[in-house]
Amino acid sequence: MLLGPEETSSAAASSGDLKAGADRRPYRVLSLDGGGMRGVYTAEFLDRLTSYFARIRGEEALDLGKGFDLITGTSTGAIVASALAVGKPLHEVVDLYREKGKDIFPHRIKGVLSAMFRAFVLGSSPIRYGDKALREALEDVLGQIRVIDVYERRGISLAIPTVAMKTHRSWVFKKTPTSGPRDDLYPLVDVCMASSAAPIYRSLAAIDDPLAKHGLKQVFADGGLWANNPILVGMIDALASAAPGQPIEIFSLGTCSRPEGEHLTERQVHRSMLRWKLGADVAPLSITAQEFAFDNMARFLANILTKAGRPVRTLRFPKKDVPADMMPYLALDDARKKAIDRLIQQANSDADVTKSACDDPRNEDGRMVRDLMMDLPGMPASGIDWSTLP
């Protein structure tokens, strides 16, 4: 659910703060969280919401990616971000998760025994198999399109977080008006492999370095290790790229994250590796903590910037409690059909609520989403034909 007017995540200190840039098109950013198989929720939510407005406007489909100056996404969010950037219909991304999910995550870690079976019996076989399946699925959707192609032929900037294993430091695959040529030639498939290389769940990503002259490869780990919610990455690049005084709007979308939290006694704090499922329970903890922390840091920073004369507005959606009956289906590696179907149902429900907010003239966040949707260019239902692009 979108925030109500009294709770709005708008960074505006007052309506007058934004009027200076009201006559200018805002610099728009889309930020997409990571979350493994929960990426199907992200894709379905956006597909349903844009389908509503396509019907209202009499279009076959709407080109959501083209509505943003910058798209940032981490891990599974990088996959959805890349599909939007190239103009693929989102139902193709939903189909990727539905049809290839069990190949990408062939063994679900359900508990301690499952984790031990993976570690001592299956070894690296599941992640090797999953790595191959994911690359093939991404190639079907993204082809050979590179980062520079999206920027030059679609006019969309990208910022995709990952971790460079050679330095154990953050790395952002990006192309913006202020970035250099370092990442221009990387194929989007390789970028997505790098950003979604979650330790324990998937292989690290060994990808070709397009600037290397001797066939060297770079190795990367999942960007969710430091920026699972990449809203601050998007905000920083927007501040560097937007025109002076141009209002900035950041739309941040989660992945139906589970409501976490534990009441622990003093005796329970001595948790062993087995109690952490050999590390498998660390990733969900990190994701939840980052989602909350980064969202709030971005909101506070946006308030400060707006008061200083640089209008920045953030919107986190949907903003509602996850239904209790969703809890069994929110594991990062849960590729069961019933889990995917339940995520899709929840995405549809949340998109319906968001559309209702868009129809409420008193809802500031709803107006922000509606303005975006009404600005989107139309596109064929089959997506953008790259052979027709300049």
Tab-separated table of C-alpha atoms in Angstrom, residues 17 94-95 120 171 180 215 226 251 376:
chain	number	residue	atom	x	y	z
A	17	ASP	CA	10.094	23.846	-1.558
A	94	VAL	CA	7.743	-13.552	-14.636
A	95	ASP	CA	7.968	-16.529	-16.975
A	120	PHE	CA	28.399	-32.778	2.825
A	171	TRP	CA	31.640	-2.321	-7.285
A	180	GLY	CA	33.596	6.801	-17.231
A	215	GLY	CA	41.175	-13.440	-21.794
A	226	TRP	CA	26.267	-4.301	0.840
A	251	PHE	CA	10.683	5.076	-6.684
A	376	LEU	CA	5.322	6.629	-19.991
